Amino acid sequence: KILLGISIDSRAKREALHKAIEQIGTGLVPLMLAEVFHDKVKWLFPRIIQRFRASSAYVKTFIKTALPHIMANPGHNLVSKLIQARDDKNSHDVMPEALLQDESVNLLFAGQVTTVNTLIWFFYFIGRHPDAHQKITAEIAHLKNEPLHSGALSQYRYTRAALNETLRLYPPTEAIVTQAIEDITIGGNPIAQGT
């Protein structure tokens, strides 16, 4: 609902979507290896790569069928925000539908893993720290009748601080590391090799 503004109606559809996302996660590393080694290792992972491609096609089709409804009925969700965004530098161009579809697929996949990992650690930590659990519960109870939107999130100061501490201790994307392989300047900022 946060991404698309719609609910996955049937349990079968929900399970199929979750399975597809899981298959994409499983097939991503072998596919990346195949790209690095110029397809020479694809024969080592034929089923995984085949499932990855089928799952990717399923997720893309799911998003593609949802987009017309979202475009006709924009709401308070991430895809609607992308639809409503305008490029200030290029005469207020809107995001092309193909790019909108690709970004939606990326958000659906990336948002699943990172959000789930963050919430697992968050609930683990508040389970281990009863005083933090009480403060978070009291804050949410105090604000339970307030409408929940991005502007209202600033009112959840302690809860946000606890989430930020969770992200500091266990960032969900810690395996993704980039490093400058040579000295470079980006946007006037020097970046040293090894940074």
PDB file of N, CA and C in Angstrom, residues 2-54:
ATOM      1  N   ILE A   2       1.958   1.245   0.707  1.00  0.00           N
ATOM      2  CA  ILE A   2       2.834   2.416   0.751  1.00  0.00           C
ATOM      3  C   ILE A   2       3.421   2.692  -0.631  1.00  0.00           C
ATOM      4  N   LEU A   3       3.785   1.664  -1.338  1.00  0.00           N
ATOM      5  CA  LEU A   3       4.383   1.842  -2.657  1.00  0.00           C
ATOM      6  C   LEU A   3       3.347   2.196  -3.718  1.00  0.00           C
ATOM      7  N   LEU A   4       2.272   1.405  -3.803  1.00  0.00           N
ATOM      8  CA  LEU A   4       1.319   1.535  -4.900  1.00  0.00           C
ATOM      9  C   LEU A   4      -0.017   2.149  -4.514  1.00  0.00           C
ATOM     10  N   GLY A   5      -0.330   2.187  -3.239  1.00  0.00           N
ATOM     11  CA  GLY A   5      -1.625   2.703  -2.817  1.00  0.00           C
ATOM     12  C   GLY A   5      -2.750   1.698  -2.979  1.00  0.00           C
ATOM     13  N   ILE A   6      -2.395   0.464  -3.301  1.00  0.00           N
ATOM     14  CA  ILE A   6      -3.401  -0.592  -3.442  1.00  0.00           C
ATOM     15  C   ILE A   6      -2.976  -1.778  -2.592  1.00  0.00           C
ATOM     16  N   SER A   7      -3.939  -2.586  -2.238  1.00  0.00           N
ATOM     17  CA  SER A   7      -3.666  -3.771  -1.454  1.00  0.00           C
ATOM     18  C   SER A   7      -3.627  -4.973  -2.383  1.00  0.00           C
ATOM     19  N   ILE A   8      -2.850  -5.960  -2.034  1.00  0.00           N
ATOM     20  CA  ILE A   8      -2.869  -7.201  -2.808  1.00  0.00           C
ATOM     21  C   ILE A   8      -4.075  -7.983  -2.310  1.00  0.00           C
ATOM     22  N   ASP A   9      -5.087  -8.094  -3.178  1.00  0.00           N
ATOM     23  CA  ASP A   9      -6.393  -8.619  -2.779  1.00  0.00           C
ATOM     24  C   ASP A   9      -6.351 -10.041  -2.248  1.00  0.00           C
ATOM     25  N   SER A  10      -5.900 -10.967  -3.052  1.00  0.00           N
ATOM     26  CA  SER A  10      -6.012 -12.367  -2.648  1.00  0.00           C
ATOM     27  C   SER A  10      -4.717 -12.865  -2.021  1.00  0.00           C
ATOM     28  N   ARG A  11      -4.847 -13.849  -1.165  1.00  0.00           N
ATOM     29  CA  ARG A  11      -3.689 -14.448  -0.524  1.00  0.00           C
ATOM     30  C   ARG A  11      -2.771 -15.099  -1.568  1.00  0.00           C
ATOM     31  N   ALA A  12      -3.365 -15.719  -2.586  1.00  0.00           N
ATOM     32  CA  ALA A  12      -2.580 -16.368  -3.633  1.00  0.00           C
ATOM     33  C   ALA A  12      -1.716 -15.347  -4.368  1.00  0.00           C
ATOM     34  N   LYS A  13      -2.288 -14.189  -4.674  1.00  0.00           N
ATOM     35  CA  LYS A  13      -1.543 -13.137  -5.365  1.00  0.00           C
ATOM     36  C   LYS A  13      -0.406 -12.629  -4.477  1.00  0.00           C
ATOM     37  N   ARG A  14      -0.698 -12.456  -3.199  1.00  0.00           N
ATOM     38  CA  ARG A  14       0.311 -11.970  -2.249  1.00  0.00           C
ATOM     39  C   ARG A  14       1.465 -12.971  -2.143  1.00  0.00           C
ATOM     40  N   GLU A  15       1.130 -14.251  -2.026  1.00  0.00           N
ATOM     41  CA  GLU A  15       2.169 -15.276  -1.909  1.00  0.00           C
ATOM     42  C   GLU A  15       2.995 -15.385  -3.181  1.00  0.00           C
ATOM     43  N   ALA A  16       2.347 -15.260  -4.343  1.00  0.00           N
ATOM     44  CA  ALA A  16       3.071 -15.314  -5.614  1.00  0.00           C
ATOM     45  C   ALA A  16       4.041 -14.148  -5.728  1.00  0.00           C
ATOM     46  N   LEU A  17       3.615 -12.972  -5.295  1.00  0.00           N
ATOM     47  CA  LEU A  17       4.473 -11.798  -5.359  1.00  0.00           C
ATOM     48  C   LEU A  17       5.656 -11.935  -4.402  1.00  0.00           C
ATOM     49  N   HIS A  18       5.402 -12.408  -3.190  1.00  0.00           N
ATOM     50  CA  HIS A  18       6.489 -12.607  -2.231  1.00  0.00           C
ATOM     51  C   HIS A  18       7.477 -13.658  -2.733  1.00  0.00           C
ATOM     52  N   LYS A  19       6.957 -14.728  -3.338  1.00  0.00           N
ATOM     53  CA  LYS A  19       7.828 -15.778  -3.873  1.00  0.00           C
ATOM     54  C   LYS A  19       8.683 -15.213  -5.001  1.00  0.00           C
ATOM     55  N   ALA A  20       8.090 -14.399  -5.868  1.00  0.00           N
ATOM     56  CA  ALA A  20       8.838 -13.806  -6.973  1.00  0.00           C
ATOM     57  C   ALA A  20       9.964 -12.919  -6.440  1.00  0.00           C
ATOM     58  N   ILE A  21       9.673 -12.115  -5.420  1.00  0.00           N
ATOM     59  CA  ILE A  21      10.687 -11.232  -4.843  1.00  0.00           C
ATOM     60  C   ILE A  21      11.812 -12.061  -4.217  1.00  0.00           C
ATOM     61  N   GLU A  22      11.450 -13.150  -3.559  1.00  0.00           N
ATOM     62  CA  GLU A  22      12.458 -14.036  -2.971  1.00  0.00           C
ATOM     63  C   GLU A  22      13.340 -14.649  -4.059  1.00  0.00           C
ATOM     64  N   GLN A  23      12.725 -15.070  -5.170  1.00  0.00           N
ATOM     65  CA  GLN A  23      13.488 -15.653  -6.274  1.00  0.00           C
ATOM     66  C   GLN A  23      14.436 -14.626  -6.908  1.00  0.00           C
ATOM     67  N   ILE A  24      13.998 -13.392  -6.983  1.00  0.00           N
ATOM     68  CA  ILE A  24      14.860 -12.334  -7.526  1.00  0.00           C
ATOM     69  C   ILE A  24      16.074 -12.163  -6.620  1.00  0.00           C
ATOM     70  N   GLY A  25      15.848 -12.138  -5.310  1.00  0.00           N
ATOM     71  CA  GLY A  25      16.953 -12.015  -4.361  1.00  0.00           C
ATOM     72  C   GLY A  25      17.930 -13.168  -4.456  1.00  0.00           C
ATOM     73  N   THR A  26      17.417 -14.377  -4.661  1.00  0.00           N
ATOM     74  CA  THR A  26      18.265 -15.562  -4.781  1.00  0.00           C
ATOM     75  C   THR A  26      19.071 -15.544  -6.075  1.00  0.00           C
ATOM     76  N   GLY A  27      18.462 -15.063  -7.147  1.00  0.00           N
ATOM     77  CA  GLY A  27      19.119 -15.111  -8.445  1.00  0.00           C
ATOM     78  C   GLY A  27      20.008 -13.928  -8.761  1.00  0.00           C
ATOM     79  N   LEU A  28      19.959 -12.898  -7.937  1.00  0.00           N
ATOM     80  CA  LEU A  28      20.692 -11.674  -8.236  1.00  0.00           C
ATOM     81  C   LEU A  28      22.208 -11.886  -8.265  1.00  0.00           C
ATOM     82  N   VAL A  29      22.763 -12.552  -7.268  1.00  0.00           N
ATOM     83  CA  VAL A  29      24.223 -12.742  -7.200  1.00  0.00           C
ATOM     84  C   VAL A  29      24.721 -13.614  -8.357  1.00  0.00           C
ATOM     85  N   PRO A  30      24.106 -14.783  -8.630  1.00  0.00           N
ATOM     86  CA  PRO A  30      24.571 -15.561  -9.790  1.00  0.00           C
ATOM     87  C   PRO A  30      24.482 -14.787 -11.106  1.00  0.00           C
ATOM     88  N   LEU A  31      23.425 -13.997 -11.261  1.00  0.00           N
ATOM     89  CA  LEU A  31      23.279 -13.215 -12.485  1.00  0.00           C
ATOM     90  C   LEU A  31      24.364 -12.143 -12.583  1.00  0.00           C
ATOM     91  N   MET A  32      24.684 -11.520 -11.449  1.00  0.00           N
ATOM     92  CA  MET A  32      25.759 -10.517 -11.442  1.00  0.00           C
ATOM     93  C   MET A  32      27.102 -11.178 -11.762  1.00  0.00           C
ATOM     94  N   LEU A  33      27.334 -12.375 -11.225  1.00  0.00           N
ATOM     95  CA  LEU A  33      28.561 -13.104 -11.550  1.00  0.00           C
ATOM     96  C   LEU A  33      28.637 -13.402 -13.042  1.00  0.00           C
ATOM     97  N   ALA A  34      27.499 -13.810 -13.603  1.00  0.00           N
ATOM     98  CA  ALA A  34      27.449 -14.103 -15.031  1.00  0.00           C
ATOM     99  C   ALA A  34      27.783 -12.865 -15.855  1.00  0.00           C
ATOM    100  N   GLU A  35      27.311 -11.701 -15.404  1.00  0.00           N
ATOM    101  CA  GLU A  35      27.612 -10.461 -16.117  1.00  0.00           C
ATOM    102  C   GLU A  35      29.096 -10.127 -16.028  1.00  0.00           C
ATOM    103  N   VAL A  36      29.676 -10.330 -14.839  1.00  0.00           N
ATOM    104  CA  VAL A  36      31.092 -10.017 -14.635  1.00  0.00           C
ATOM    105  C   VAL A  36      31.980 -10.922 -15.488  1.00  0.00           C
ATOM    106  N   PHE A  37      31.624 -12.200 -15.545  1.00  0.00           N
ATOM    107  CA  PHE A  37      32.448 -13.161 -16.275  1.00  0.00           C
ATOM    108  C   PHE A  37      31.927 -13.432 -17.682  1.00  0.00           C
ATOM    109  N   HIS A  38      31.213 -12.457 -18.238  1.00  0.00           N
ATOM    110  CA  HIS A  38      30.768 -12.511 -19.631  1.00  0.00           C
ATOM    111  C   HIS A  38      29.981 -13.772 -19.961  1.00  0.00           C
ATOM    112  N   ASP A  39      29.001 -14.084 -19.153  1.00  0.00           N
ATOM    113  CA  ASP A  39      28.072 -15.188 -19.373  1.00  0.00           C
ATOM    114  C   ASP A  39      28.701 -16.582 -19.302  1.00  0.00           C
ATOM    115  N   LYS A  40      29.984 -16.674 -18.974  1.00  0.00           N
ATOM    116  CA  LYS A  40      30.637 -17.987 -18.955  1.00  0.00           C
ATOM    117  C   LYS A  40      30.214 -18.844 -17.771  1.00  0.00           C
ATOM    118  N   VAL A  41      29.670 -18.233 -16.722  1.00  0.00           N
ATOM    119  CA  VAL A  41      29.269 -19.016 -15.544  1.00  0.00           C
ATOM    120  C   VAL A  41      27.763 -19.271 -15.495  1.00  0.00           C
ATOM    121  N   LYS A  42      27.017 -18.808 -16.488  1.00  0.00           N
ATOM    122  CA  LYS A  42      25.564 -19.019 -16.470  1.00  0.00           C
ATOM    123  C   LYS A  42      25.207 -20.501 -16.435  1.00  0.00           C
ATOM    124  N   TRP A  43      26.008 -21.320 -17.050  1.00  0.00           N
ATOM    125  CA  TRP A  43      25.713 -22.748 -17.060  1.00  0.00           C
ATOM    126  C   TRP A  43      25.806 -23.372 -15.670  1.00  0.00           C
ATOM    127  N   LEU A  44      26.462 -22.688 -14.719  1.00  0.00           N
ATOM    128  CA  LEU A  44      26.536 -23.190 -13.343  1.00  0.00           C
ATOM    129  C   LEU A  44      25.215 -22.990 -12.580  1.00  0.00           C
ATOM    130  N   PHE A  45      24.428 -21.996 -12.999  1.00  0.00           N
ATOM    131  CA  PHE A  45      23.210 -21.639 -12.280  1.00  0.00           C
ATOM    132  C   PHE A  45      21.988 -21.570 -13.203  1.00  0.00           C
ATOM    133  N   PRO A  46      21.766 -22.532 -14.061  1.00  0.00           N
ATOM    134  CA  PRO A  46      20.679 -22.343 -15.055  1.00  0.00           C
ATOM    135  C   PRO A  46      19.286 -22.214 -14.432  1.00  0.00           C
ATOM    136  N   ARG A  47      18.980 -23.014 -13.436  1.00  0.00           N
ATOM    137  CA  ARG A  47      17.635 -22.950 -12.827  1.00  0.00           C
ATOM    138  C   ARG A  47      17.437 -21.658 -12.045  1.00  0.00           C
ATOM    139  N   ILE A  48      18.462 -21.260 -11.311  1.00  0.00           N
ATOM    140  CA  ILE A  48      18.360 -20.039 -10.519  1.00  0.00           C
ATOM    141  C   ILE A  48      18.152 -18.841 -11.442  1.00  0.00           C
ATOM    142  N   ILE A  49      18.919 -18.772 -12.512  1.00  0.00           N
ATOM    143  CA  ILE A  49      18.800 -17.649 -13.442  1.00  0.00           C
ATOM    144  C   ILE A  49      17.464 -17.698 -14.171  1.00  0.00           C
ATOM    145  N   GLN A  50      17.017 -18.895 -14.514  1.00  0.00           N
ATOM    146  CA  GLN A  50      15.704 -19.030 -15.176  1.00  0.00           C
ATOM    147  C   GLN A  50      14.584 -18.554 -14.242  1.00  0.00           C
ATOM    148  N   ARG A  51      14.647 -18.955 -12.957  1.00  0.00           N
ATOM    149  CA  ARG A  51      13.643 -18.504 -11.990  1.00  0.00           C
ATOM    150  C   ARG A  51      13.724 -16.997 -11.762  1.00  0.00           C
ATOM    151  N   PHE A  52      14.950 -16.464 -11.753  1.00  0.00           N
ATOM    152  CA  PHE A  52      15.143 -15.025 -11.613  1.00  0.00           C
ATOM    153  C   PHE A  52      14.431 -14.278 -12.739  1.00  0.00           C
ATOM    154  N   ARG A  53      14.642 -14.726 -13.952  1.00  0.00           N
ATOM    155  CA  ARG A  53      14.025 -14.051 -15.104  1.00  0.00           C
ATOM    156  C   ARG A  53      12.507 -14.172 -15.073  1.00  0.00           C
ATOM    157  N   ALA A  54      11.999 -15.360 -14.730  1.00  0.00           N
ATOM    158  CA  ALA A  54      10.544 -15.548 -14.658  1.00  0.00           C
ATOM    159  C   ALA A  54       9.948 -14.679 -13.545  1.00  0.00           C
TER     160      ALA A  54
END
